GROMACS .gro file of C-alpha atoms in nm:
model
  201
    1MET     CA    1  -1.947   5.083  -2.378
    2SER     CA    2  -1.738   4.824  -2.599
    3LEU     CA    3  -1.392   4.764  -2.460
    4VAL     CA    4  -1.086   4.773  -2.656
    5ARG     CA    5  -0.757   4.578  -2.600
    6LEU     CA    6  -0.455   4.791  -2.578
    7ASN     CA    7  -0.067   4.683  -2.635
    8ILE     CA    8   0.218   4.872  -2.482
    9LYS     CA    9   0.395   5.041  -2.756
   10GLY     CA   10   0.684   5.208  -2.560
   11ILE     CA   11   0.762   5.464  -2.322
   12SER     CA   12   0.935   5.803  -2.378
   13TYR     CA   13   1.035   6.120  -2.193
   14SER     CA   14   0.779   6.381  -2.096
   15GLN     CA   15   0.829   6.722  -2.238
   16THR     CA   16   0.506   6.838  -2.068
   17GLN     CA   17   0.652   6.756  -1.685
   18SER     CA   18   0.999   6.733  -1.574
   19GLY     CA   19   1.107   6.382  -1.456
   20ALA     CA   20   0.804   6.244  -1.593
   21TYR     CA   21   0.758   5.990  -1.860
   22ALA     CA   22   0.491   5.912  -2.139
   23LEU     CA   23   0.335   5.512  -2.121
   24VAL     CA   24   0.242   5.489  -2.485
   25LEU     CA   25  -0.035   5.246  -2.538
   26SER     CA   26  -0.152   5.116  -2.874
   27GLU     CA   27  -0.495   4.949  -2.975
   28VAL     CA   28  -0.457   4.622  -3.065
   29GLU     CA   29  -0.695   4.604  -3.373
   30GLY     CA   30  -0.683   4.966  -3.493
   31ASN     CA   31  -0.434   5.266  -3.542
   32ARG     CA   32  -0.471   5.488  -3.192
   33THR     CA   33  -0.231   5.549  -2.962
   34LEU     CA   34  -0.293   5.651  -2.576
   35PRO     CA   35   0.001   5.873  -2.439
   36ILE     CA   36  -0.067   5.867  -2.094
   37VAL     CA   37   0.215   6.051  -1.838
   38ILE     CA   38   0.381   5.833  -1.575
   39GLY     CA   39   0.637   5.891  -1.259
   40ALA     CA   40   1.018   5.762  -1.350
   41PHE     CA   41   0.992   5.471  -1.082
   42GLU     CA   42   0.688   5.311  -1.251
   43ALA     CA   43   0.835   5.384  -1.611
   44GLN     CA   44   1.123   5.192  -1.479
   45SER     CA   45   0.932   4.902  -1.319
   46ILE     CA   46   0.749   4.866  -1.670
   47ALA     CA   47   1.071   4.899  -1.867
   48ILE     CA   48   1.230   4.604  -1.643
   49ALA     CA   49   0.910   4.389  -1.670
   50LEU     CA   50   0.899   4.410  -2.031
   51GLU     CA   51   1.294   4.339  -2.028
   52LYS     CA   52   1.257   3.990  -1.948
   53GLU     CA   53   1.643   3.958  -1.911
   54ILE     CA   54   1.691   4.192  -1.662
   55LYS     CA   55   1.625   4.100  -1.303
   56PRO     CA   56   1.663   4.356  -1.004
   57PRO     CA   57   1.923   4.251  -0.719
   58ARG     CA   58   1.628   4.316  -0.491
   59PRO     CA   59   1.205   4.287  -0.556
   60LEU     CA   60   1.074   4.632  -0.682
   61THR     CA   61   0.768   4.717  -0.509
   62HIS     CA   62   0.562   4.593  -0.793
   63ASP     CA   63   0.742   4.253  -0.777
   64LEU     CA   64   0.656   4.228  -0.408
   65PHE     CA   65   0.307   4.272  -0.522
   66LYS     CA   66   0.318   3.966  -0.763
   67SER     CA   67   0.508   3.719  -0.494
   68PHE     CA   68   0.261   3.869  -0.257
   69ALA     CA   69  -0.032   3.758  -0.493
   70ASP     CA   70   0.137   3.443  -0.608
   71ARG     CA   71   0.139   3.323  -0.227
   72PHE     CA   72  -0.223   3.382  -0.147
   73HIS     CA   73  -0.325   3.242  -0.498
   74ILE     CA   74  -0.448   3.609  -0.626
   75ILE     CA   75  -0.441   3.664  -1.002
   76ILE     CA   76  -0.500   3.995  -1.204
   77LYS     CA   77  -0.701   3.880  -1.492
   78GLN     CA   78  -0.764   4.209  -1.678
   79VAL     CA   79  -0.677   4.593  -1.626
   80ILE     CA   80  -0.927   4.817  -1.728
   81ILE     CA   81  -0.863   5.215  -1.797
   82HIS     CA   82  -1.219   5.312  -1.727
   83LYS     CA   83  -1.209   5.690  -1.689
   84LEU     CA   84  -1.023   6.052  -1.785
   85VAL     CA   85  -1.122   6.316  -1.558
   86ASP     CA   86  -0.925   6.679  -1.653
   87GLY     CA   87  -0.597   6.481  -1.802
   88VAL     CA   88  -0.585   6.189  -1.548
   89PHE     CA   89  -0.655   5.871  -1.632
   90TYR     CA   90  -0.849   5.571  -1.379
   91SER     CA   91  -0.788   5.221  -1.375
   92SER     CA   92  -0.886   4.922  -1.237
   93LEU     CA   93  -0.772   4.600  -1.178
   94ILE     CA   94  -0.994   4.296  -1.222
   95CYS     CA   95  -0.862   4.004  -0.954
   96GLU     CA   96  -0.974   3.685  -0.873
   97ARG     CA   97  -0.914   3.443  -0.559
   98ASP     CA   98  -1.114   3.137  -0.543
   99ASN     CA   99  -1.335   3.182  -0.781
  100ILE     CA  100  -1.407   3.513  -0.649
  101GLU     CA  101  -1.407   3.876  -0.841
  102GLU     CA  102  -1.315   4.179  -0.712
  103ILE     CA  103  -1.239   4.510  -0.839
  104ILE     CA  104  -0.965   4.747  -0.708
  105ASP     CA  105  -0.889   5.079  -0.791
  106THR     CA  106  -0.576   5.208  -0.880
  107ARG     CA  107  -0.325   5.459  -1.024
  108THR     CA  108  -0.317   5.339  -1.422
  109SER     CA  109   0.099   5.353  -1.405
  110ASP     CA  110   0.077   5.069  -1.123
  111ALA     CA  111  -0.211   4.908  -1.319
  112ILE     CA  112   0.015   4.845  -1.632
  113ALA     CA  113   0.349   4.806  -1.433
  114LEU     CA  114   0.124   4.489  -1.241
  115ALA     CA  115  -0.035   4.382  -1.575
  116THR     CA  116   0.322   4.323  -1.766
  117ARG     CA  117   0.410   4.106  -1.454
  118PHE     CA  118   0.098   3.891  -1.475
  119ASN     CA  119   0.084   3.870  -1.841
  120ALA     CA  120  -0.307   4.056  -1.798
  121PRO     CA  121  -0.452   4.220  -2.107
  122ILE     CA  122  -0.522   4.591  -2.099
  123PHE     CA  123  -0.837   4.757  -2.214
  124THR     CA  124  -1.009   5.081  -2.197
  125TYR     CA  125  -1.331   5.200  -2.336
  126GLU     CA  126  -1.401   5.317  -2.682
  127ASN     CA  127  -1.492   5.692  -2.554
  128ILE     CA  128  -1.152   5.738  -2.399
  129LEU     CA  129  -0.955   5.662  -2.689
  130ASP     CA  130  -1.219   5.894  -2.916
  131LYS     CA  131  -1.144   6.167  -2.657
  132ALA     CA  132  -0.773   6.103  -2.558
  133GLY     CA  133  -0.616   5.894  -2.847
  134ILE     CA  134  -0.393   6.001  -3.159
  135TYR     CA  135  -0.427   5.808  -3.477
  136LEU     CA  136  -0.128   5.640  -3.588
  137LYS     CA  137  -0.101   5.584  -3.965
  138ILE     CA  138  -0.058   5.193  -4.130
  139LYS     CA  139   0.256   5.301  -4.261
  140ASP     CA  140   0.414   5.431  -3.925
  141GLU     CA  141   0.357   5.099  -3.709
  142LEU     CA  142   0.671   4.947  -3.562
  143SER     CA  143   0.876   4.697  -3.788
  144PRO     CA  144   1.001   4.427  -3.609
  145GLU     CA  145   1.345   4.528  -3.606
  146LYS     CA  146   1.208   4.874  -3.428
  147GLU     CA  147   1.052   4.679  -3.124
  148ASP     CA  148   1.369   4.594  -2.933
  149LYS     CA  149   1.213   4.642  -2.575
  150THR     CA  150   1.553   4.678  -2.416
  151ILE     CA  151   1.550   4.931  -2.138
  152GLU     CA  152   1.756   5.201  -2.365
  153ASN     CA  153   1.492   5.194  -2.634
  154LEU     CA  154   1.168   5.201  -2.425
  155ILE     CA  155   1.288   5.527  -2.227
  156GLU     CA  156   1.406   5.781  -2.416
  157LYS     CA  157   1.679   6.054  -2.363
  158PRO     CA  158   1.508   6.396  -2.259
  159LYS     CA  159   1.400   6.644  -2.507
  160LYS     CA  160   1.406   7.034  -2.487
  161GLU     CA  161   1.057   7.159  -2.433
  162ALA     CA  162   0.895   7.344  -2.677
  163THR     CA  163   0.592   7.580  -2.692
  164TYR     CA  164   0.345   7.678  -2.939
  165SER     CA  165   0.171   7.987  -2.840
  166LYS     CA  166   0.314   8.170  -3.183
  167ASP     CA  167   0.180   7.888  -3.396
  168THR     CA  168  -0.131   7.910  -3.603
  169LEU     CA  169  -0.383   7.644  -3.587
  170LYS     CA  170  -0.226   7.510  -3.976
  171GLN     CA  171   0.094   7.501  -3.824
  172LEU     CA  172   0.004   7.298  -3.494
  173ASN     CA  173  -0.210   7.041  -3.727
  174GLU     CA  174   0.082   7.012  -3.947
  175LYS     CA  175   0.318   6.955  -3.610
  176LEU     CA  176   0.058   6.744  -3.506
  177GLU     CA  177   0.114   6.504  -3.824
  178GLN     CA  178   0.477   6.558  -3.815
  179ALA     CA  179   0.469   6.426  -3.447
  180VAL     CA  180   0.311   6.115  -3.540
  181LEU     CA  181   0.524   6.026  -3.838
  182ASN     CA  182   0.811   6.072  -3.598
  183GLU     CA  183   0.664   5.824  -3.335
  184ASP     CA  184   0.697   6.132  -3.083
  185TYR     CA  185   0.338   6.034  -2.943
  186GLU     CA  186   0.395   6.237  -2.590
  187LEU     CA  187   0.459   6.548  -2.791
  188ALA     CA  188   0.181   6.482  -3.041
  189ALA     CA  189  -0.050   6.450  -2.736
  190LYS     CA  190   0.088   6.803  -2.597
  191ILE     CA  191  -0.003   6.935  -2.962
  192ARG     CA  192  -0.331   6.781  -2.971
  193ASP     CA  193  -0.413   6.961  -2.602
  194GLU     CA  194  -0.305   7.279  -2.754
  195ILE     CA  195  -0.498   7.239  -3.053
  196ASN     CA  196  -0.844   7.161  -2.852
  197LYS     CA  197  -0.744   7.437  -2.598
  198ARG     CA  198  -0.780   7.697  -2.919
  199THR     CA  199  -1.101   7.508  -3.101
  200SER     CA  200  -1.328   7.449  -2.771
  201LYS     CA  201  -1.285   7.825  -2.728
   0.00000   0.00000   0.00000
């Protein structure tokens, strides 16, 4: 199976889980995005790592791990999101010390938080993107002026949760397209799951 490289596109408040956030990853050479639900702490940790000018007064857990790894000459070479089971993504850290490579199992949210600190590339497999990815139209790519990675722009405010039980499949597909146009990928993931639930019966 071929690996696909991903970049962090942004973080938005989750409409499906209270107190959670959606981390949106986009493929480097393609138009698909991968929304992953993560906790508030991990969302904040990732946002702080991306915002280079903000430094917490005391080290966060992921900062501590980075300091520990640096002290003992351990590097994270890459992160691989290698499995998706019942909506849960599984990841691995590919680490190296003294030219010896080790693979460490980790939560995806922690893996991404560490990847941002080690400048490590993030990958997933093609079949995972086929299963959980959402297509992004070329014209909707982020323009340079919209790529301001401040915490305020990375973490959006909560939105009212919507239900789709009364919508037809045609309406759901229209709402899915609109959500992608609005770059609301966590909402698009929820609509996609509703469509898949109906069509798989």
